[in-house]
Amino acid sequence: MEGDRVSYHKSVRAVYDRIKQDGMESIWDRFEAQGLGGDPDKRCPFCMGGVRCDFCSNGPCRADAAKGKRGVCGITADGMAMRMMLLRNIMGASTYHYHTDQTVKTLRATALGRTPFKIQENEKLRDFAGRLGLTRRTYRDLALALCDFAEADFNRKADEPSRIVELIAPQERKDVWRKLGIFPGGIYGEMMRATSSCLTNVDGDYVSLALKAMRLAVAMAYQSQIVNEYCQDILFGIARPHMMRVDLGVLDPDYVNVLPNGHEPFLGFAMVQLARKPEWQERAKAVGARGLRVIANIETGQEMIQRWETDDCFYGFTGNWIMQEAVLASGCVDLFACDMNCSMPVDPLYAEKYRFKLVPVSDLVAFEGIKDRIDYQPDMAEEQASRLLQMAIDNFAGRRKNVKPVTALPVSEAVVGFSTESILQALGGSLEPLLDAIKGGTLRGIAGLVSCTTLRDTGQDVHTVRIARELIKRDVLVLSMGCGSAALQVGGLCAPEASELAGPGLKKICQALKVPPVLSYGTCTDTGRIADLLAAVSTALGGVPIPDLPVVAAAPEYMEQKATIDAIFALALGLYTYVNPVPTVTGAPRLVQLLASDCAGITGGLLNVEEDPVRAVDGMLAHIEAKRAKLGI
């Protein structure tokens, strides 16, 4: 693998060459080795079709819909594929909610004065709590009431309707979900119900399993994602636009570089607060470094850079998860602090080779051979952050002496920090200018790009950048979330000058508002936030149903289990949903028919899996134009 088949980014390709020279195995080597017949993308056809099962001792089984071949238990190819998709969704929901659980614990401990954090957004606290019917005299009491309310709702049984969904979701969607029997209860109850349904000889009906997946996805989006992000806003600040250094050039080998990695920002923010104190900078200089820096990384980094501005202590952002080995092989890392997601099992080999400290900071994470760990506890956050920074400082001299760094890597700037609030502020406090631009045709529509990054079919971020460039060229505003945000930040599409790549209407708006054509809207957990934004757009247009809006969801490089439940939620919300690579359901023809066609008449959502980027955007634009015609705009 070489060139664009490795990565869209020159920086990653440069360090990939270093990895090969060092004789280290990388994700690109391992991906290629999994292919059949010399083709890295060719895999077992039954696995690729989603029709292989090893749940019980009668298997592994393979199903073949064309031949009427079922599993030993009698499950069809469609049931087999949808059951596996539902199980992936359960894993995605569980890890999303683990993050939310930690956020609520942190908000509670902060309200009680037991963390190094302060509630930054009292008005957001009041507004969000108000939407849930909560009122208290003090912000402290209001934060505690919010935590109590959220945790009580999480713990409702599956047959006890969620109050959070009832109070936040649009009425039109709630009516649809009740009609279909997918209005959810509490997230824990829904996960148990869905998991139990996947046992051998329980639920083999692909339609029933698909509806259970949608029900779980609705619970996850409102209880996990929205609660998580809004509580993080309350704690650490609402995202507001600012410039951020991006790409591997943010790593300077002469500094002590600490990289919080994963999805939870708590210890990352705690370390930034300490690193900004002169005494910590002096400690770093005492061991021969020019200073101490916290470098944002992957989704933990996205959470951080969306909310806090850069300085010489919180210096910049590297990129998304596939470039992890390139980050670690740069020879510039002193400590890699791994929270609950996106740290690779191979990292200990890189820690040994490139002399950095590898420390799990979540009880979910473990590595072979790594004994150091600091499991995050909100009331110990400052002490834990201090230990991590000191470990990095103690590591510096050995790393600097023994590891030759890769230097002269590129660095650029991106505008980050867009949120519903900051978009409204840029528009003068109202959605009307945006809606007028859509009604008048200056903007054709909006795409929520909620994506991971993968090596399937193309190199890292290649397909994501192609899709985004094609969308903005056709006057579609892109709101980017997840690892896809990093692709577009490092790829240059979140810079103001990228407006030159946009169509005439979008270019005009970007230049008037001084914003890029791709708005960096957050992490994968912000899928729920965009659902809330679409509900506001629906209301502002007089109650237009969400499926009738000129909007699409796009996941050009979905990768893991959290992405699959995001896609199912988008379908439940009623969105045209583009995903790539082709999901592992092609061996299940009735399931494909359900997701890619019949679903439009059920929830209003529709799945598209076109592999060619131009034809994929053709499909998205055709949908947008059809919705514009229906609305008479």
XYZ file of C-alpha atoms in Angstrom, residues 151-589:
439
model
C -29.959 8.924 35.988
C -33.557 8.116 36.908
C -34.502 8.158 33.222
C -31.542 5.960 32.255
C -32.769 3.375 34.757
C -36.378 3.171 33.593
C -37.496 -0.276 32.472
C -37.918 -0.839 28.759
C -41.707 -0.610 29.165
C -41.520 2.717 31.042
C -41.405 5.509 28.399
C -38.382 7.780 28.589
C -39.135 11.255 29.928
C -36.079 12.690 28.179
C -37.278 11.490 24.763
C -40.807 12.707 25.549
C -39.604 16.195 26.504
C -36.969 16.746 23.795
C -37.896 14.851 20.633
C -40.159 16.460 17.987
C -43.841 15.583 18.327
C -44.086 14.321 14.757
C -41.253 11.834 15.359
C -42.704 10.715 18.673
C -45.986 9.949 16.960
C -44.205 7.831 14.334
C -42.151 5.991 16.962
C -45.230 5.200 19.057
C -47.093 3.931 16.022
C -44.184 1.607 15.212
C -43.717 0.504 18.835
C -40.204 1.950 18.993
C -40.724 4.754 21.532
C -38.063 3.708 24.056
C -37.824 3.272 27.765
C -34.601 3.756 29.717
C -31.327 3.078 27.925
C -30.268 0.301 30.316
C -33.589 -1.487 29.919
C -33.432 -1.134 26.145
C -29.917 -2.575 26.017
C -31.016 -5.567 28.105
C -34.099 -6.112 25.941
C -32.097 -5.915 22.717
C -29.314 -8.178 23.977
C -31.779 -10.776 25.200
C -33.492 -10.732 21.803
C -30.244 -11.815 20.111
C -29.873 -15.101 21.972
C -30.089 -18.219 19.830
C -33.719 -19.243 19.241
C -35.277 -16.022 20.558
C -35.901 -13.457 17.793
C -35.105 -14.527 14.247
C -37.363 -12.014 12.460
C -35.282 -9.427 10.631
C -38.116 -6.849 10.748
C -38.568 -7.251 14.501
C -34.806 -7.034 15.048
C -34.592 -3.907 12.880
C -37.346 -2.209 14.892
C -35.563 -3.122 18.131
C -32.387 -1.590 16.731
C -34.243 1.641 15.950
C -35.811 1.728 19.387
C -32.414 1.309 21.030
C -30.970 3.982 18.750
C -33.624 6.521 19.738
C -32.923 5.865 23.423
C -29.188 6.243 22.810
C -29.420 9.484 20.825
C -31.527 11.369 23.350
C -30.444 9.833 26.653
C -26.776 9.192 25.892
C -25.645 11.602 23.204
C -27.715 14.715 23.941
C -27.355 14.424 27.711
C -23.626 13.795 27.341
C -22.839 16.718 25.068
C -25.087 19.223 26.808
C -23.620 18.327 30.200
C -20.097 18.658 28.759
C -21.102 22.071 27.419
C -22.273 23.017 30.909
C -18.982 21.840 32.425
C -16.396 22.944 29.874
C -18.068 25.581 27.739
C -20.213 25.827 24.621
C -18.239 25.401 21.415
C -17.507 28.762 19.769
C -15.494 29.306 16.567
C -11.747 29.790 16.883
C -8.568 28.825 15.050
C -6.734 25.617 15.917
C -3.390 24.224 14.779
C -3.843 20.806 13.187
C -1.788 17.947 11.698
C 1.322 16.115 12.894
C 3.456 19.239 12.782
C 1.963 20.249 16.150
C 4.367 17.704 17.698
C 7.676 19.348 18.620
C 10.264 16.850 19.955
C 11.879 19.487 22.171
C 8.766 19.752 24.339
C 7.292 17.299 26.802
C 4.261 16.179 24.808
C 1.268 14.668 26.588
C -1.505 13.203 24.441
C -4.913 12.418 25.964
C -6.516 9.917 23.601
C -9.939 8.380 23.147
C -13.371 9.948 23.642
C -13.605 11.361 27.176
C -12.045 14.815 27.759
C -12.012 14.957 31.563
C -8.365 14.245 32.365
C -7.343 16.065 29.189
C -8.948 19.265 30.431
C -7.512 18.717 33.929
C -4.011 18.364 32.453
C -4.402 21.543 30.390
C -5.403 23.473 33.512
C -2.254 22.295 35.274
C 0.039 22.730 32.266
C -0.960 26.383 32.112
C 0.535 26.944 35.566
C 4.119 28.303 35.575
C 5.358 25.698 38.053
C 4.558 22.866 35.661
C 6.331 24.598 32.808
C 9.357 25.019 35.073
C 9.350 21.319 35.916
C 9.506 20.508 32.200
C 12.335 22.966 31.605
C 14.267 21.508 34.538
C 14.664 18.226 32.608
C 15.878 19.993 29.471
C 12.595 20.514 27.610
C 11.459 23.829 26.166
C 8.171 23.413 27.999
C 5.168 21.169 28.573
C 2.375 20.762 26.047
C -0.928 18.919 25.957
C -1.697 17.832 22.400
C -5.283 16.954 21.462
C -5.825 13.616 19.781
C -8.711 11.722 18.169
C -12.215 12.232 19.694
C -10.998 13.240 23.139
C -9.103 15.905 21.246
C -12.204 16.932 19.302
C -14.112 17.405 22.558
C -11.273 19.594 23.806
C -10.516 21.702 20.729
C -14.186 22.446 20.125
C -14.407 24.177 23.489
C -10.979 25.579 24.475
C -8.716 27.847 22.492
C -5.109 27.111 21.690
C -2.043 28.562 23.389
C 1.528 27.345 23.940
C 0.362 24.810 26.543
C -2.713 23.468 24.747
C -0.982 23.538 21.433
C -2.955 21.758 18.735
C -4.609 18.650 17.336
C -3.054 15.689 15.489
C -5.889 13.855 13.709
C -8.106 10.776 13.846
C -7.580 7.221 14.944
C -6.025 5.489 11.911
C -3.038 7.827 12.150
C -2.448 6.694 15.741
C 0.660 4.670 14.925
C 1.998 7.577 12.870
C 1.506 9.859 15.875
C 3.302 7.422 18.165
C 6.126 6.759 15.679
C 6.823 10.476 15.285
C 9.311 10.167 18.147
C 7.748 13.167 19.894
C 5.346 11.582 22.379
C 6.118 11.296 26.095
C 2.797 10.061 27.440
C -0.263 8.570 25.770
C -3.240 8.600 28.181
C -5.909 6.204 26.909
C -9.523 6.630 27.909
C -12.500 4.499 26.936
C -12.262 4.269 23.134
C -9.893 4.227 20.131
C -6.595 3.129 21.648
C -5.101 0.236 19.694
C -4.041 -3.114 21.193
C -0.707 -2.777 19.348
C 0.255 0.402 21.234
C 2.582 -1.357 23.747
C 4.929 -2.340 20.896
C 5.112 1.300 19.843
C 5.632 2.432 23.436
C 8.642 0.134 23.708
C 10.102 1.182 20.354
C 9.534 4.937 20.629
C 10.030 5.303 24.388
C 6.802 6.850 25.632
C 4.614 6.047 28.636
C 1.379 4.248 27.763
C -1.221 4.673 30.521
C -4.849 3.526 30.501
C -7.037 6.080 32.280
C -10.311 4.139 32.095
C -11.227 0.846 33.686
C -12.446 -0.273 30.251
C -8.967 -0.131 28.724
C -6.163 -2.639 29.133
C -3.015 -3.536 27.169
C -0.914 -6.673 27.249
C 2.212 -6.084 29.310
C 1.257 -2.587 30.544
C 1.056 -2.349 34.329
C 0.687 1.412 34.844
C -2.903 2.631 34.963
C -4.867 5.508 36.463
C -8.615 4.915 36.274
C -10.415 8.258 36.093
C -12.361 9.316 39.157
C -13.970 12.779 39.097
C -13.071 13.698 42.678
C -9.426 12.723 42.067
C -9.050 14.374 38.655
C -6.464 16.961 39.663
C -4.291 14.465 41.504
C -4.531 12.014 38.599
C -3.682 14.722 36.056
C -0.644 15.671 38.168
C 0.603 12.079 38.176
C 0.222 11.842 34.406
C 2.079 15.093 33.744
C 4.905 14.058 36.058
C 5.204 10.679 34.318
C 5.540 12.514 30.995
C 8.196 14.876 32.360
C 10.145 11.959 33.821
C 10.017 10.262 30.420
C 11.359 13.185 28.391
C 15.120 12.803 28.823
C 15.155 9.108 27.867
C 12.900 9.629 24.866
C 14.854 12.635 23.612
C 18.197 10.834 23.988
C 17.228 7.528 22.391
C 14.598 8.271 19.730
C 15.237 10.215 16.551
C 12.116 12.305 15.882
C 10.473 12.939 12.532
C 10.693 16.675 11.946
C 9.372 19.228 9.443
C 5.931 17.646 9.398
C 3.165 19.915 8.122
C 0.924 22.017 10.326
C -2.002 24.153 9.254
C -4.969 25.919 10.828
C -8.644 25.066 10.881
C -11.661 26.866 12.272
C -13.241 24.663 14.951
C -15.916 25.194 17.574
C -19.242 25.393 15.800
C -22.358 24.509 17.747
C -26.035 25.291 17.470
C -25.501 28.294 19.728
C -22.507 29.644 17.812
C -24.233 29.126 14.455
C -27.214 31.102 15.755
C -24.866 33.812 17.006
C -23.189 34.064 13.598
C -26.661 34.398 12.037
C -27.655 37.209 14.388
C -29.485 35.055 16.936
C -32.021 33.481 14.581
C -32.205 30.612 12.101
C -34.024 32.874 9.636
C -30.951 33.883 7.559
C -30.026 30.217 7.084
C -33.586 29.249 6.277
C -33.920 32.169 3.862
C -30.741 31.023 2.082
C -32.207 27.526 1.732
C -35.626 28.803 0.655
C -34.057 31.129 -1.897
C -31.801 28.405 -3.296
C -28.484 30.025 -2.377
C -27.984 26.918 -0.275
C -29.495 23.767 -1.702
C -29.414 21.922 1.620
C -27.383 20.662 4.572
C -25.378 17.467 5.071
C -24.558 16.132 8.514
C -21.300 14.275 7.937
C -21.043 11.858 10.869
C -18.128 9.609 10.044
C -15.256 7.493 11.301
C -12.239 6.674 9.153
C -11.381 3.320 7.603
C -8.972 1.636 5.203
C -11.699 -0.271 3.387
C -11.583 0.561 -0.360
C -9.507 3.777 -0.009
C -6.768 5.205 2.184
C -7.432 7.021 5.438
C -9.831 9.969 4.918
C -9.617 9.834 1.105
C -13.286 9.051 0.538
C -14.431 11.468 3.261
C -12.607 14.383 1.653
C -13.922 13.463 -1.797
C -17.527 13.359 -0.582
C -17.219 16.642 1.323
C -15.597 18.442 -1.620
C -18.350 17.201 -3.933
C -21.068 18.345 -1.527
C -19.756 21.867 -0.999
C -19.150 22.232 -4.755
C -22.891 21.747 -5.152
C -23.860 24.385 -2.571
C -24.540 21.976 0.290
C -23.342 23.157 3.693
C -21.539 20.399 5.614
C -21.683 19.993 9.391
C -18.941 17.528 10.297
C -18.802 15.266 13.360
C -16.674 12.378 14.563
C -13.342 11.282 13.120
C -14.639 12.695 9.838
C -14.191 16.144 11.375
C -10.482 15.484 11.771
C -10.284 14.334 8.145
C -11.698 17.655 6.993
C -9.807 19.806 9.510
C -6.429 18.320 8.554
C -7.572 18.077 4.908
C -8.075 21.852 4.687
C -11.855 22.046 4.278
C -12.439 23.688 7.678
C -10.284 26.695 6.728
C -11.936 29.921 5.492
C -10.030 29.775 2.200
C -11.781 26.483 1.416
C -14.766 28.611 0.386
C -12.995 28.855 -2.980
C -13.876 25.169 -3.463
C -17.581 25.782 -2.798
C -20.358 26.462 -5.263
C -21.307 30.101 -5.872
C -24.140 30.196 -3.346
C -22.278 28.553 -0.477
C -19.153 30.560 -1.308
C -21.120 33.797 -1.013
C -22.490 32.821 2.394
C -19.093 31.669 3.674
C -17.398 34.888 2.653
C -20.179 37.032 4.121
C -20.064 35.215 7.477
C -16.294 34.563 7.344
C -16.791 30.829 7.904
C -15.541 27.750 6.033
C -17.886 25.600 3.905
C -17.443 22.707 6.346
C -18.413 23.605 9.907
C -16.607 21.549 12.539
C -19.591 20.554 14.671
C -18.102 18.102 17.135
C -17.560 14.418 17.786
C -19.501 11.240 17.062
C -21.476 11.907 20.252
C -22.865 15.038 18.576
C -25.210 12.977 16.400
C -27.898 13.638 18.978
C -27.084 17.347 18.981
C -27.738 17.599 15.244
C -31.069 15.825 15.736
C -31.969 18.579 18.197
C -30.868 21.206 15.647
C -33.046 19.622 12.959
C -35.973 19.694 15.364
C -35.407 23.444 15.771
C -35.270 23.881 11.978
C -38.489 21.883 11.648
C -40.206 24.119 14.195
C -38.891 27.313 12.576
C -40.362 26.186 9.252
C -43.782 25.774 10.812
C -43.594 22.134 11.768
C -42.233 20.597 8.561
C -41.633 16.890 9.318
C -37.936 16.065 9.575
C -38.104 13.572 6.657
C -39.295 16.446 4.415
C -36.321 18.726 5.142
C -33.627 19.189 2.435
C -31.014 17.494 4.600
C -29.007 14.271 4.439
C -26.769 12.270 6.745
C -23.461 10.966 5.404
C -20.924 8.524 6.848
C -18.347 8.210 4.030
C -15.997 6.059 6.125
C -17.952 4.446 8.926
C -15.839 1.968 10.872
C -17.076 0.602 14.174
C -20.024 -0.293 16.341
C -20.884 3.229 17.476
C -21.198 4.255 13.830
C -23.721 1.516 13.095
C -26.142 2.710 15.761
C -25.726 6.302 14.537
C -26.855 5.136 11.083
C -29.848 3.278 12.504
C -30.829 6.383 14.480
C -30.598 8.500 11.330
C -33.037 6.099 9.660
C -35.387 6.264 12.666
C -35.186 10.070 12.549
C -36.284 9.924 8.926
C -33.082 10.948 7.159
C -31.629 9.906 3.829
C -28.483 8.205 5.082
C -25.389 7.561 2.991
C -22.884 5.041 4.332
C -19.631 3.645 2.988
C -18.139 1.015 2.879
C -21.046 -1.233 1.958
C -22.324 -2.696 5.267
C -22.189 -6.427 5.902
C -25.825 -7.060 4.935
C -25.567 -7.804 1.223
C -26.230 -11.506 1.780
C -29.639 -10.572 3.224
C -31.787 -9.366 0.294
